[in-house]
XYZ file of C-alpha atoms in Angstrom:
706
model
C 3.175 41.434 -12.029
C 3.637 38.363 -15.422
C 6.969 37.548 -13.291
C 4.504 37.315 -10.535
C 1.705 35.216 -12.046
C 4.321 32.797 -13.533
C 6.138 31.976 -10.028
C 2.939 31.696 -8.479
C 2.269 28.830 -11.725
C 5.969 27.051 -10.682
C 4.899 27.556 -6.723
C 1.336 25.348 -8.040
C 3.428 23.078 -9.706
C 6.079 22.112 -6.856
C 3.128 22.445 -4.527
C 1.098 19.501 -6.179
C 4.612 17.519 -6.489
C 4.758 17.795 -2.440
C 0.349 17.070 -2.222
C 0.735 14.471 -4.147
C 2.852 12.550 -3.619
C 1.824 9.430 -1.705
C 0.563 9.166 2.374
C 0.781 5.351 2.899
C -0.419 3.802 5.174
C 2.851 1.709 4.944
C 3.138 -2.306 5.184
C 0.963 -4.359 7.652
C 2.320 -7.178 8.082
C -0.269 -10.384 8.661
C 0.268 -13.941 9.480
C -2.110 -15.740 7.633
C -1.290 -19.482 8.485
C -0.187 -21.675 11.607
C 2.650 -23.481 10.232
C 4.300 -20.142 8.353
C 2.652 -17.127 9.040
C 3.190 -14.680 5.683
C 4.044 -11.142 6.318
C 1.955 -9.420 3.256
C 1.014 -5.669 3.499
C -2.473 -4.649 3.121
C -2.952 -2.264 -0.393
C -3.108 0.993 1.283
C -6.080 2.892 0.408
C -4.052 5.689 -2.125
C -4.660 9.867 -1.435
C -2.060 9.789 -4.908
C -2.215 7.069 -7.424
C 2.121 7.709 -7.423
C 2.266 4.700 -5.342
C 4.278 1.740 -6.279
C 2.829 -1.452 -4.760
C 4.882 -3.880 -3.364
C 4.526 -7.313 -2.835
C 4.123 -9.695 -0.753
C 7.346 -10.590 2.245
C 7.478 -13.912 3.604
C 8.971 -13.890 7.406
C 8.751 -17.673 8.395
C 8.036 -18.204 12.038
C 9.118 -21.016 13.764
C 5.574 -22.548 15.250
C 7.333 -23.680 18.662
C 4.229 -23.569 20.383
C 4.362 -27.388 20.808
C 7.988 -27.724 21.188
C 9.689 -31.423 22.322
C 9.721 -31.988 25.982
C 7.048 -29.494 26.808
C 3.826 -31.079 27.995
C 0.869 -31.345 26.190
C -2.114 -29.134 27.539
C -5.144 -30.713 29.076
C -6.875 -33.156 27.016
C -9.917 -31.558 27.066
C -7.609 -28.096 25.998
C -6.609 -29.922 22.844
C -9.057 -32.162 21.091
C -7.696 -33.015 17.834
C -4.010 -31.535 17.800
C -2.561 -33.121 20.483
C 1.063 -32.284 21.525
C 3.004 -33.148 18.209
C 5.419 -30.032 18.005
C 5.237 -28.333 14.904
C 7.960 -27.398 12.675
C 9.312 -24.112 10.695
C 8.692 -24.648 6.928
C 11.603 -24.306 4.843
C 11.588 -20.996 3.153
C 9.574 -21.410 -0.136
C 11.977 -20.632 -3.542
C 11.198 -17.633 -4.809
C 11.494 -17.268 -8.586
C 13.124 -13.941 -10.231
C 10.804 -11.756 -12.087
C 12.444 -12.763 -15.566
C 11.186 -16.079 -14.307
C 7.841 -15.588 -13.936
C 7.442 -13.571 -16.999
C 8.921 -16.181 -19.208
C 6.257 -18.547 -17.414
C 3.372 -16.213 -18.927
C 4.734 -15.763 -21.755
C 4.657 -19.406 -22.410
C 8.178 -19.795 -22.238
C 8.961 -23.529 -23.916
C 9.132 -26.849 -22.311
C 12.621 -27.276 -21.046
C 12.422 -23.648 -18.958
C 9.400 -25.166 -17.435
C 10.485 -28.634 -16.386
C 13.120 -27.389 -15.375
C 11.103 -24.032 -12.949
C 8.496 -26.670 -11.984
C 11.904 -28.979 -10.322
C 13.387 -26.455 -8.333
C 9.254 -25.869 -7.085
C 8.974 -29.593 -6.836
C 5.352 -29.170 -8.633
C 4.049 -31.004 -11.748
C 4.572 -29.565 -14.858
C 0.843 -29.469 -15.479
C 0.169 -28.047 -13.084
C 1.919 -24.981 -12.722
C 1.204 -24.693 -16.854
C -2.755 -24.251 -14.604
C -1.814 -22.031 -12.267
C 0.290 -19.882 -14.494
C -2.925 -18.010 -16.540
C -4.511 -17.751 -12.649
C -0.896 -15.670 -12.132
C -1.463 -13.479 -15.613
C -5.228 -12.366 -14.824
C -5.422 -11.006 -11.339
C -4.578 -6.849 -12.092
C -2.054 -7.040 -8.535
C 1.193 -4.693 -9.204
C 4.094 -6.685 -11.847
C 6.662 -6.450 -8.975
C 4.570 -8.800 -6.294
C 4.689 -11.707 -9.216
C 6.728 -14.061 -7.193
C 4.991 -13.485 -4.363
C 1.456 -13.775 -5.985
C 2.854 -17.245 -7.457
C 4.164 -18.471 -4.224
C 1.252 -17.624 -2.614
C -0.608 -19.371 -4.999
C 1.900 -22.298 -4.750
C 1.164 -23.163 -0.903
C -2.429 -22.741 -1.553
C -2.547 -25.508 -4.265
C -0.204 -27.642 -1.891
C -2.143 -26.992 1.052
C -4.915 -28.162 -1.322
C -2.978 -31.120 -2.692
C -2.465 -31.888 1.541
C -5.930 -31.427 2.557
C -7.589 -33.759 0.089
C -6.087 -37.888 1.506
C -5.871 -35.950 4.392
C -9.451 -38.036 6.179
C -10.407 -41.128 4.518
C -14.013 -41.210 3.423
C -15.757 -43.943 5.422
C -17.496 -44.330 2.529
C -15.539 -46.076 -0.704
C -17.116 -44.754 -3.391
C -16.409 -41.305 -1.847
C -12.688 -42.262 -0.883
C -12.431 -42.922 -4.610
C -13.651 -40.597 -6.293
C -11.477 -37.868 -3.878
C -8.691 -40.413 -4.423
C -9.116 -39.017 -8.354
C -9.769 -35.153 -7.318
C -6.524 -35.500 -6.042
C -4.619 -37.232 -9.308
C -6.653 -34.590 -11.503
C -5.525 -31.778 -9.262
C -1.839 -33.354 -9.272
C -2.120 -32.940 -13.832
C -3.870 -29.207 -13.445
C -6.840 -30.402 -14.448
C -8.389 -28.361 -11.736
C -12.133 -28.304 -13.458
C -12.125 -32.248 -13.379
C -11.207 -31.940 -9.470
C -13.779 -29.733 -9.194
C -16.291 -31.966 -10.720
C -14.648 -34.962 -8.556
C -15.602 -33.384 -5.438
C -18.650 -32.438 -5.937
C -19.777 -36.113 -6.655
C -17.540 -37.281 -3.762
C -19.409 -34.617 -1.582
C -23.069 -36.271 -2.635
C -21.943 -39.851 -2.438
C -20.885 -38.836 1.193
C -24.109 -36.967 2.130
C -25.277 -39.861 0.226
C -24.068 -42.155 2.366
C -23.999 -40.285 5.990
C -27.841 -40.091 5.671
C -28.453 -43.606 5.627
C -26.795 -43.691 8.858
C -28.381 -43.474 11.740
C -27.516 -40.316 14.058
C -25.722 -41.287 17.306
C -27.876 -41.430 20.716
C -25.378 -39.830 22.599
C -23.296 -37.020 22.840
C -19.968 -38.900 23.889
C -20.487 -41.054 20.723
C -20.477 -38.761 18.395
C -16.850 -39.407 17.464
C -17.147 -42.859 16.690
C -20.119 -42.235 15.089
C -19.762 -43.722 11.336
C -22.530 -40.736 10.324
C -19.958 -37.904 11.838
C -17.176 -39.308 9.786
C -19.508 -39.469 6.545
C -20.358 -35.777 7.187
C -16.461 -34.668 7.462
C -15.756 -36.585 4.168
C -18.781 -34.513 2.895
C -17.655 -31.142 4.371
C -14.229 -32.195 3.695
C -14.603 -32.264 0.099
C -16.381 -29.202 0.293
C -14.307 -26.857 1.649
C -11.573 -28.627 -1.251
C -13.753 -27.163 -3.559
C -13.342 -23.809 -1.718
C -9.714 -24.355 -2.033
C -9.726 -24.649 -5.976
C -11.961 -21.345 -5.834
C -9.586 -19.673 -4.146
C -6.798 -20.987 -6.024
C -8.452 -19.210 -9.361
C -9.069 -16.635 -7.673
C -12.476 -16.145 -7.030
C -13.121 -15.830 -3.388
C -16.928 -14.829 -3.274
C -17.144 -18.520 -4.456
C -14.696 -19.912 -2.042
C -16.199 -18.051 0.982
C -19.553 -19.906 -0.353
C -18.414 -23.546 -0.313
C -16.591 -23.350 3.141
C -19.909 -21.769 5.029
C -21.943 -24.597 3.142
C -18.726 -27.205 5.009
C -19.435 -25.632 7.796
C -23.483 -25.885 8.141
C -23.089 -29.612 7.010
C -21.373 -30.037 10.651
C -23.389 -28.123 12.380
C -23.441 -28.940 16.194
C -20.398 -31.353 15.341
C -16.467 -31.621 15.298
C -15.968 -28.290 16.322
C -12.060 -27.881 15.235
C -13.431 -28.558 11.903
C -16.116 -26.025 12.020
C -14.084 -23.520 13.335
C -11.099 -24.541 10.137
C -14.080 -23.687 8.048
C -15.554 -20.390 9.947
C -12.273 -18.740 9.477
C -11.545 -19.957 6.072
C -14.863 -18.362 4.810
C -14.120 -15.032 6.631
C -10.601 -14.988 4.998
C -12.591 -15.145 1.914
C -15.116 -12.202 2.545
C -12.281 -10.415 3.837
C -10.590 -10.886 0.211
C -14.540 -9.024 -1.271
C -14.243 -6.372 0.899
C -17.673 -8.155 2.387
C -16.403 -6.889 5.749
C -19.929 -7.921 7.412
C -20.077 -11.411 6.984
C -15.885 -11.500 7.311
C -16.751 -10.764 11.203
C -18.989 -12.804 11.412
C -17.442 -15.627 9.841
C -13.891 -15.002 11.940
C -15.355 -13.905 15.565
C -17.783 -17.213 15.343
C -14.407 -19.370 14.468
C -12.446 -17.802 17.322
C -14.926 -18.412 20.266
C -15.310 -22.206 18.710
C -11.666 -22.476 18.763
C -11.346 -21.240 22.391
C -14.057 -23.514 23.756
C -10.726 -26.490 23.466
C -7.599 -25.032 22.377
C -5.141 -23.462 24.654
C -4.788 -19.421 24.770
C -1.516 -20.100 23.417
C -2.687 -22.426 20.208
C -1.520 -21.055 16.207
C -5.319 -21.684 15.781
C -5.685 -18.815 17.519
C -3.148 -16.637 17.214
C -4.541 -17.214 13.325
C -7.559 -15.957 14.046
C -6.507 -13.177 16.537
C -4.597 -11.948 13.786
C -6.989 -12.558 11.041
C -9.441 -10.202 12.995
C -6.870 -7.723 13.736
C -6.240 -7.443 9.977
C -10.236 -7.089 9.061
C -10.203 -4.241 11.414
C -7.050 -2.891 10.347
C -8.723 -2.494 7.071
C -12.021 -0.670 7.626
C -10.055 1.961 9.824
C -11.486 0.510 13.112
C -7.835 1.030 14.870
C -9.018 0.744 18.022
C -11.419 -2.588 18.070
C -7.918 -4.374 16.447
C -6.101 -2.796 18.989
C -5.741 -5.751 21.720
C -6.229 -7.912 18.472
C -2.402 -7.680 17.377
C -1.800 -7.404 21.526
C -2.627 -10.348 22.547
C -1.191 -11.649 19.611
C 2.029 -9.982 19.971
C 1.829 -10.784 23.788
C 1.100 -14.817 22.636
C 4.000 -15.012 20.957
C 6.347 -12.923 22.930
C 5.309 -15.904 26.256
C 5.867 -18.702 24.062
C 8.850 -18.393 21.671
C 10.970 -15.492 23.927
C 10.590 -11.720 23.615
C 14.081 -11.650 21.064
C 12.562 -14.079 18.777
C 12.898 -12.752 15.410
C 8.811 -14.279 14.298
C 7.759 -11.430 16.915
C 9.126 -8.220 14.400
C 6.711 -8.797 12.361
C 3.724 -8.046 15.246
C 6.214 -5.153 16.436
C 5.352 -3.792 12.620
C 1.921 -4.519 12.997
C 1.522 -2.630 16.041
C 3.415 0.576 14.663
C 1.273 0.796 11.954
C -2.087 1.014 13.630
C 0.067 3.686 16.117
C 1.101 5.523 13.017
C -2.540 5.486 11.965
C -3.981 6.564 14.726
C -1.341 9.575 15.348
C 0.821 8.101 17.566
C 4.373 8.650 15.989
C 6.433 8.656 19.270
C 4.554 5.211 19.601
C 5.547 3.612 16.765
C 8.996 4.406 16.260
C 10.488 2.379 19.033
C 8.237 -0.637 18.002
C 9.181 -0.357 14.095
C 13.259 0.374 15.774
C 13.210 -3.069 17.696
C 10.763 -5.213 14.782
C 14.241 -3.932 12.972
C 16.408 -5.262 15.707
C 14.467 -8.738 15.763
C 14.808 -9.347 12.012
C 18.658 -8.194 11.510
C 19.563 -10.284 14.318
C 17.708 -13.299 12.809
C 20.362 -15.918 12.575
C 18.112 -17.039 9.810
C 17.401 -13.422 8.617
C 14.496 -12.194 6.190
C 15.665 -9.633 4.156
C 12.409 -9.175 2.656
C 10.836 -8.467 5.367
C 13.722 -5.944 6.702
C 13.264 -3.657 3.935
C 9.467 -3.443 5.106
C 9.915 -2.728 8.137
C 13.373 -0.030 6.842
C 10.449 1.419 4.280
C 7.582 1.445 6.808
C 10.009 3.366 9.863
C 11.231 5.730 6.647
C 7.857 6.467 5.300
C 7.286 7.320 9.217
C 9.887 10.142 9.192
C 8.538 11.183 5.525
C 5.538 11.670 7.218
C 6.454 13.910 9.749
C 8.904 15.818 7.522
C 11.988 14.636 9.209
C 13.879 13.962 5.650
C 17.360 13.466 5.519
C 16.078 10.616 8.409
C 13.538 8.809 5.462
C 16.180 9.184 3.021
C 18.699 7.703 4.617
C 16.090 4.956 5.695
C 14.717 4.414 2.707
C 18.824 3.644 1.254
C 18.879 1.050 3.989
C 15.679 -0.231 2.902
C 17.247 0.125 -1.136
C 20.421 -1.972 0.152
C 18.597 -4.579 1.738
C 16.492 -5.186 -1.219
C 19.145 -5.246 -3.162
C 20.349 -7.761 -1.367
C 16.937 -10.176 -1.274
C 15.801 -9.347 -4.564
C 18.825 -8.391 -6.787
C 18.977 -4.786 -8.628
C 16.148 -5.614 -10.981
C 13.261 -7.614 -9.368
C 10.434 -4.544 -9.894
C 9.875 -4.544 -6.137
C 13.396 -2.902 -6.181
C 11.335 -0.134 -7.930
C 9.544 0.666 -4.775
C 12.409 1.975 -2.992
C 14.062 3.718 -6.249
C 10.225 5.761 -5.265
C 10.368 6.070 -1.851
C 13.945 7.868 -1.931
C 13.588 9.760 -4.810
C 9.629 10.890 -3.498
C 12.142 11.782 -0.152
C 14.473 13.644 -2.343
C 11.903 15.734 -4.278
C 10.216 17.325 -1.108
C 14.104 17.891 -0.462
C 14.315 19.821 -3.499
C 17.201 17.073 -4.498
C 15.745 16.936 -8.506
C 18.222 16.032 -9.891
C 19.320 13.263 -7.267
C 15.803 11.804 -7.222
C 15.544 11.882 -11.133
C 18.198 8.672 -12.092
C 16.508 7.633 -8.943
C 12.619 7.259 -11.167
C 14.682 6.527 -14.787
C 15.596 3.400 -12.852
C 12.779 2.403 -11.434
C 10.831 2.642 -15.420
C 13.560 1.004 -16.685
C 13.450 -1.668 -14.187
C 9.539 -2.426 -14.520
C 9.344 -1.635 -18.157
C 11.784 -4.539 -18.973
C 9.816 -6.223 -16.620
C 6.680 -6.287 -17.295
C 6.353 -4.477 -20.286
C 5.531 -1.208 -22.229
C 2.448 -0.881 -21.244
C 1.801 -2.316 -17.322
C 0.261 -0.051 -15.678
C 3.129 0.237 -13.288
C 5.100 1.779 -15.493
C 2.026 3.821 -15.875
C 2.642 5.466 -11.766
C 6.530 5.855 -12.430
C 6.116 7.785 -15.551
C 3.872 9.967 -14.250
C 6.153 10.364 -10.858
C 8.583 11.256 -13.402
C 6.469 13.663 -15.502
C 5.633 15.688 -12.346
C 9.181 15.594 -10.797
C 9.892 17.477 -14.773
C 7.368 20.391 -14.045
C 9.004 20.423 -10.236
C 12.525 21.285 -11.768
C 10.805 23.168 -14.556
C 11.357 21.421 -17.415
C 8.087 21.425 -19.175
C 8.836 19.939 -22.390
C 10.751 17.094 -21.071
C 7.195 16.536 -18.555
C 4.509 16.086 -21.588
C 5.867 13.061 -23.415
C 6.185 11.371 -19.494
C 2.538 12.502 -18.357
C 0.417 11.334 -22.087
C 2.314 7.864 -22.693
C 1.461 7.904 -18.541
C -1.758 8.496 -19.524
C -2.449 6.012 -22.548
C -1.076 3.760 -20.543
C -3.285 3.767 -17.337
C -6.420 4.673 -19.263
C -6.143 1.549 -20.774
C -5.001 -0.865 -18.100
C -8.303 1.072 -16.049
C -10.104 3.144 -18.382
C -10.376 6.955 -18.075
C -12.557 7.132 -14.552
C -9.714 5.689 -12.759
C -8.298 7.748 -9.895
C -5.001 6.513 -11.206
C -5.436 9.123 -14.525
C -6.152 12.143 -11.901
C -1.994 12.229 -11.669
C -0.991 12.369 -15.158
C -4.374 14.490 -15.621
C -3.326 17.222 -13.321
C 0.697 16.873 -14.836
C -0.905 18.128 -17.924
C -2.390 21.416 -16.615
C 0.328 22.136 -15.467
C 2.438 21.785 -18.876
C -1.185 23.556 -20.740
C -0.400 26.289 -18.283
C 3.201 26.768 -18.923
C 2.494 27.340 -22.542
C -0.290 29.171 -21.301
C -3.358 27.476 -22.883
C -5.699 28.103 -19.745
C -8.285 26.095 -21.558
C -7.000 22.924 -22.649
C -5.329 23.485 -19.007
C -8.972 23.692 -16.736
C -10.276 21.016 -18.734
C -7.272 18.531 -17.789
C -7.845 19.830 -13.926
C -11.075 20.061 -13.661
C -11.359 16.376 -14.972
C -8.868 15.465 -12.333
C -11.103 16.903 -9.398
C -14.182 15.024 -10.824
C -12.096 11.412 -11.324
C -10.650 12.027 -7.875
C -14.330 13.477 -5.717
C -15.891 10.018 -7.192
C -12.850 7.676 -6.164
C -12.135 9.299 -2.758
C -14.888 11.765 -1.431
C -15.117 15.541 -1.261
C -13.314 15.822 1.656
C -10.041 13.566 1.027
C -6.483 15.581 0.856
C -5.770 14.723 -3.266
C -8.993 16.995 -3.804
C -7.032 19.425 -2.350
C -4.362 19.219 -4.500
C -7.221 19.649 -7.479
C -9.195 22.269 -6.301
C -6.048 24.199 -5.909
C -4.906 23.429 -9.279
C -8.338 24.485 -10.628
C -7.818 28.305 -8.753
C -4.880 28.422 -10.289
C -6.581 28.757 -13.359
C -9.458 30.499 -12.481
C -6.625 33.088 -10.630
C -4.623 33.325 -14.497
C -7.518 34.230 -16.246
C -8.142 37.012 -13.348
C -11.184 35.779 -11.858
C -10.238 36.184 -8.719
C -13.926 36.256 -6.936
C -14.369 32.712 -8.407
C -10.883 31.779 -7.422
C -11.198 33.012 -3.793
C -13.709 29.859 -2.576
C -11.513 27.343 -4.610
C -8.747 28.273 -2.909
C -10.395 28.886 0.449
C -11.655 24.813 -0.145
C -8.855 23.441 -0.418
C -6.893 25.477 2.549
C -9.420 23.473 4.627
C -9.100 20.680 3.347
C -5.813 19.885 4.082
C -6.042 21.546 7.536
C -7.978 19.376 8.757
C -6.545 15.816 6.603
C -2.920 16.881 7.478
C -0.368 17.936 10.741
C -0.417 21.848 10.924
C 3.167 22.414 9.668
C 2.420 20.403 6.649
C 4.168 22.121 3.209
C 1.043 21.582 1.254
C -0.642 24.200 3.998
C 2.109 26.403 2.955
C 1.700 26.425 -0.682
C -2.363 26.562 -0.132
C -1.746 30.009 2.577
C 0.769 31.071 -0.234
C -2.219 30.789 -3.138
C -4.943 32.261 -1.544
C -2.548 35.093 -0.263
C -1.915 35.780 -3.909
C -5.655 35.839 -4.866
C -6.145 37.843 -1.909
C -3.322 40.752 -2.952
C -5.197 40.374 -6.142
C -7.942 41.883 -5.017
C -6.689 44.617 -2.716
C -6.329 42.551 0.480
C -2.874 43.346 1.619
C -3.205 43.454 4.797
C -4.489 40.317 4.377
C -2.531 39.035 2.273
C 0.504 39.484 4.134
C -0.405 37.820 7.607
C -0.889 34.901 5.213
C 1.944 35.110 3.340
C 4.031 35.303 6.379
C 2.202 32.102 8.002
C 2.949 30.468 4.776
C 6.661 31.209 4.693
C 6.876 30.461 8.613
C 5.161 26.720 8.219
C 7.330 25.911 4.810
C 10.604 27.278 6.880
C 9.961 24.129 9.322
C 8.925 21.178 7.205
C 11.187 22.028 4.709
C 13.917 23.791 5.760
C 15.241 27.278 5.082
C 16.826 26.557 1.829
C 14.626 24.370 -0.546
C 12.915 26.346 -3.254
C 9.647 26.501 -2.007
C 10.644 28.865 0.565
C 12.566 30.837 -2.008
C 9.020 31.665 -4.063
C 7.746 32.465 -0.224
C 10.259 34.983 0.313
C 9.595 36.167 -3.560
C 6.026 36.816 -3.288
C 6.476 38.834 0.192
C 8.848 40.868 -1.588
C 6.296 41.605 -4.463
C 3.681 41.896 -1.760
C 5.887 45.205 -0.329
C 6.672 46.101 -3.764
C 3.069 46.702 -4.831
C 2.417 48.787 -1.674
C 6.111 50.755 -2.140
C 7.500 49.113 0.306
C 10.679 49.060 -1.818
C 13.179 48.816 1.240
C 11.125 45.945 2.291
C 11.288 43.997 -0.404
C 14.543 43.773 -1.359
C 15.987 41.709 1.124
C 13.324 39.011 0.370
C 14.439 39.488 -3.104
C 17.724 39.465 -2.828
C 17.891 35.698 -0.160
C 15.180 34.165 -2.624
C 17.091 34.794 -5.234
C 20.537 33.439 -3.409
C 18.004 29.944 -2.623
C 17.006 29.458 -5.860
C 20.524 29.952 -7.661
C 22.467 27.645 -4.964
C 19.467 24.785 -5.582
C 18.053 25.212 -8.696
C 20.438 26.739 -10.774
C 21.145 30.194 -12.887
C 18.889 28.954 -15.552
C 15.835 27.471 -13.840
C 12.649 29.459 -14.592
C 12.031 30.005 -11.174
C 16.065 31.199 -10.772
C 15.381 33.562 -13.815
C 11.646 35.192 -12.623
C 12.882 36.175 -9.074
C 16.484 37.400 -10.897
C 13.834 39.722 -13.066
C 12.194 40.828 -10.303
C 14.827 41.817 -8.348
C 16.935 44.455 -11.017
C 12.880 45.422 -11.078
C 13.151 46.760 -8.001
C 16.554 47.748 -7.931
C 15.960 49.785 -11.084
C 12.268 51.293 -9.301
C 14.739 52.205 -6.597
C 17.522 53.696 -7.994
C 14.736 55.675 -9.791
C 13.373 56.979 -6.402
C 14.771 60.519 -5.835
């Protein structure tokens, strides 16, 4: 029976490799500003800590909602904006990861001067922004895009300060001084001057009588002072956002809106919109919804439906509901945004691609892949047809389509699409960009799921090299890739190679996140498998128990990642002969997986297999046989007839028949299992050797029969 336990352990390792892969929601693209709507990816909720995070991808939208020559809407429908056309902004300059790293590492004055000139920003201001970027916890691959976001926020703030001349000279002087402080990177001084400007404007407003008639409001000097005060307060919100202080920013924007209560509808709407976005950034969803809905309602009272501000409100609300998994609430906002863009810019405009991608993600999240696939394909076609192609966005659409195929177990299509995404990303960013590491991880994951370990390994090695060069040896992104590499080596049966990778991954992730973070569960799980393979069941159980506790705390008791942890703990109890303790762990793992995964998912086949093992060990052969047969059917359907997991199922059925004395029935199962293992894993793999020993033992046993 020793060989059976060894093969069951390999089954657990392979099953964990399958079940722990990232179940991505995908990259949600949401335009966030009316002039250059930017495509971003929401950070997904991880089923397991293998995800290599991706950064933002700019998608320029020609906001030709009021193109030259088009009649303006009625005046009462467009009070402040008028009919001036809004043209496509030039795409922002994107630094390479090496250039961002040089800035973070206190580059020499000449390097900073050159980069500042390219970015069209003062050297002092650039120096002030870099520490803010370094303080972010987001993945290293997103640094160039996060810097671009910070620069956009900085320029928006610069533009807003002189946008409205204050009626009060003292207020105007303070605002000008604040703008000068911002230009030289003195953010604290700018904040102090803006606070003084607000106070002066408030005092000036208090000294003015209120307008007697609503019709006089726009000419009211008191209103002009209040607008100036609100603008100063909102600029402080922009400073807080620049510093990454979203909660403080929300408060400033809310106060700016409150200063204009009952007046200046579009100004008030803009401030409430910004407050909503700031609350969304902090996860304060209820407050975000209140502010964003209020902004939309205010805008709808004065603006035509196709106005850019209406579009921005719709997409912000869709993003909010998507972030909360409230897909039914998000869908009408996405649909309306898509209809606006299609009606205004035409059905073949590249700007429509981001909206189609978002709708596809929504359908995927609701378990509607047949609705999602044509939307992704259309988004890809539009992006490819763009005369000024946005390669980074195209790579995102391709990666999302690949993830859809992966979820459907269409591994050949997934691998093909991921390869295209990788090629496009390399064209967009170069081969050494940290964003390439995610594309490599995507492709490696699907190759590993197909049992093509030798092809997957160099991809993960390259991803690790890219991240270490870009971020250094202690960055958590590198820790995640090392954890992936360890899991791959375990699936290959190379435990000695896996152990240093798992230990290094654990050390990096514990240092970065602490010992109770979900990210540490993956290397802990790998170490449990390594200890088990070495026969140290006590150390293995300790690692598995800790991984289970971390995962339950982070994701909840019913999450599909819990099934993996329960299965692994069940394996230890079974290996120790504690079958009565192992069986309920397997049953719970299977129940979670069946509730959370598609019915033909390979992880379900793995859990059925392991439950069958413990039923067999307890002498319940009929029950075990039914479970094995169901496990084999699911695994063949999900992974194909020549996958190593199929070899494990066949071997275990053969072992069951052999134990029952059904030797003639056992032989073809062993034979087919060995043929698969030799073809896919090679003759020296532990799985191949174990099946071969089983077959040899069976044949000796058959030869001894009369």
